[in-house]
Amino acid sequence: MSDQSSWSGVVVKKSRGLLDGSNLYRRLTIRHDDGTESKVRVGRALWNQIDVGDRVLKEAGGDPHRT
């Protein structure tokens, strides 16, 4: 997803992994308001405060945040 895109949706899955063997990546699977799903990489702070079922909003030029 582009930095200039905006979207909102509900978290349907949280996942994390060492994809390159040294860096921990945190991803949320988001079901958007139009019914599509996508995986979004997020930082530790958002990862720790969000749960499956929470609503997430991303505004153009900003980072995703819980609503």
GROMACS .gro file of C-alpha atoms in nm:
model
   67
    1MET     CA    1   0.000   0.000   0.000
    2SER     CA    2   0.121   0.347  -0.086
    3ASP     CA    3   0.193   0.616   0.173
    4GLN     CA    4  -0.059   0.834  -0.008
    5SER     CA    5  -0.339   0.577   0.007
    6SER     CA    6  -0.613   0.593   0.266
    7TRP     CA    7  -0.828   0.307   0.391
    8SER     CA    8  -1.015   0.171   0.690
    9GLY     CA    9  -1.106  -0.179   0.796
   10VAL     CA   10  -1.113  -0.445   1.067
   11VAL     CA   11  -0.822  -0.660   1.184
   12VAL     CA   12  -0.892  -1.026   1.103
   13LYS     CA   13  -0.546  -1.170   1.183
   14LYS     CA   14  -0.220  -1.073   1.351
   15SER     CA   15   0.105  -1.238   1.241
   16ARG     CA   16   0.476  -1.188   1.288
   17GLY     CA   17   0.789  -1.360   1.175
   18LEU     CA   18   1.160  -1.345   1.105
   19LEU     CA   19   1.123  -1.343   0.729
   20ASP     CA   20   1.486  -1.256   0.658
   21GLY     CA   21   1.630  -1.433   0.961
   22SER     CA   22   1.723  -1.123   1.158
   23ASN     CA   23   1.437  -0.870   1.157
   24LEU     CA   24   1.099  -0.928   1.321
   25TYR     CA   25   0.815  -0.818   1.095
   26ARG     CA   26   0.467  -0.755   1.236
   27ARG     CA   27   0.172  -0.773   0.999
   28LEU     CA   28  -0.201  -0.727   1.028
   29THR     CA   29  -0.449  -0.879   0.786
   30ILE     CA   30  -0.714  -0.613   0.732
   31ARG     CA   31  -1.064  -0.666   0.589
   32HIS     CA   32  -1.136  -0.334   0.421
   33ASP     CA   33  -1.478  -0.172   0.412
   34ASP     CA   34  -1.522  -0.288   0.051
   35GLY     CA   35  -1.470  -0.653   0.155
   36THR     CA   36  -1.117  -0.700   0.020
   37GLU     CA   37  -0.832  -0.816   0.244
   38SER     CA   38  -0.469  -0.708   0.254
   39LYS     CA   39  -0.163  -0.754   0.474
   40VAL     CA   40  -0.018  -0.439   0.627
   41ARG     CA   41   0.318  -0.411   0.802
   42VAL     CA   42   0.294  -0.221   1.132
   43GLY     CA   43   0.530  -0.112   1.409
   44ARG     CA   44   0.561  -0.257   1.757
   45ALA     CA   45   0.352   0.012   1.928
   46LEU     CA   46   0.043  -0.049   1.712
   47TRP     CA   47   0.098  -0.427   1.723
   48ASN     CA   48   0.089  -0.424   2.105
   49GLN     CA   49  -0.225  -0.211   2.139
   50ILE     CA   50  -0.443  -0.378   1.876
   51ASP     CA   51  -0.644  -0.702   1.882
   52VAL     CA   52  -0.834  -0.903   1.622
   53GLY     CA   53  -1.169  -0.732   1.567
   54ASP     CA   54  -1.036  -0.380   1.624
   55ARG     CA   55  -1.098  -0.112   1.364
   56VAL     CA   56  -0.795   0.047   1.195
   57LEU     CA   57  -0.777   0.367   0.991
   58LYS     CA   58  -0.499   0.491   0.764
   59GLU     CA   59  -0.512   0.841   0.625
   60ALA     CA   60  -0.314   0.954   0.321
   61GLY     CA   61   0.045   1.033   0.421
   62GLY     CA   62   0.002   0.890   0.772
   63ASP     CA   63   0.049   0.564   0.956
   64PRO     CA   64  -0.231   0.320   1.040
   65HIS     CA   65  -0.389   0.375   1.382
   66ARG     CA   66  -0.662   0.222   1.596
   67THR     CA   67  -1.001   0.393   1.595
   0.00000   0.00000   0.00000
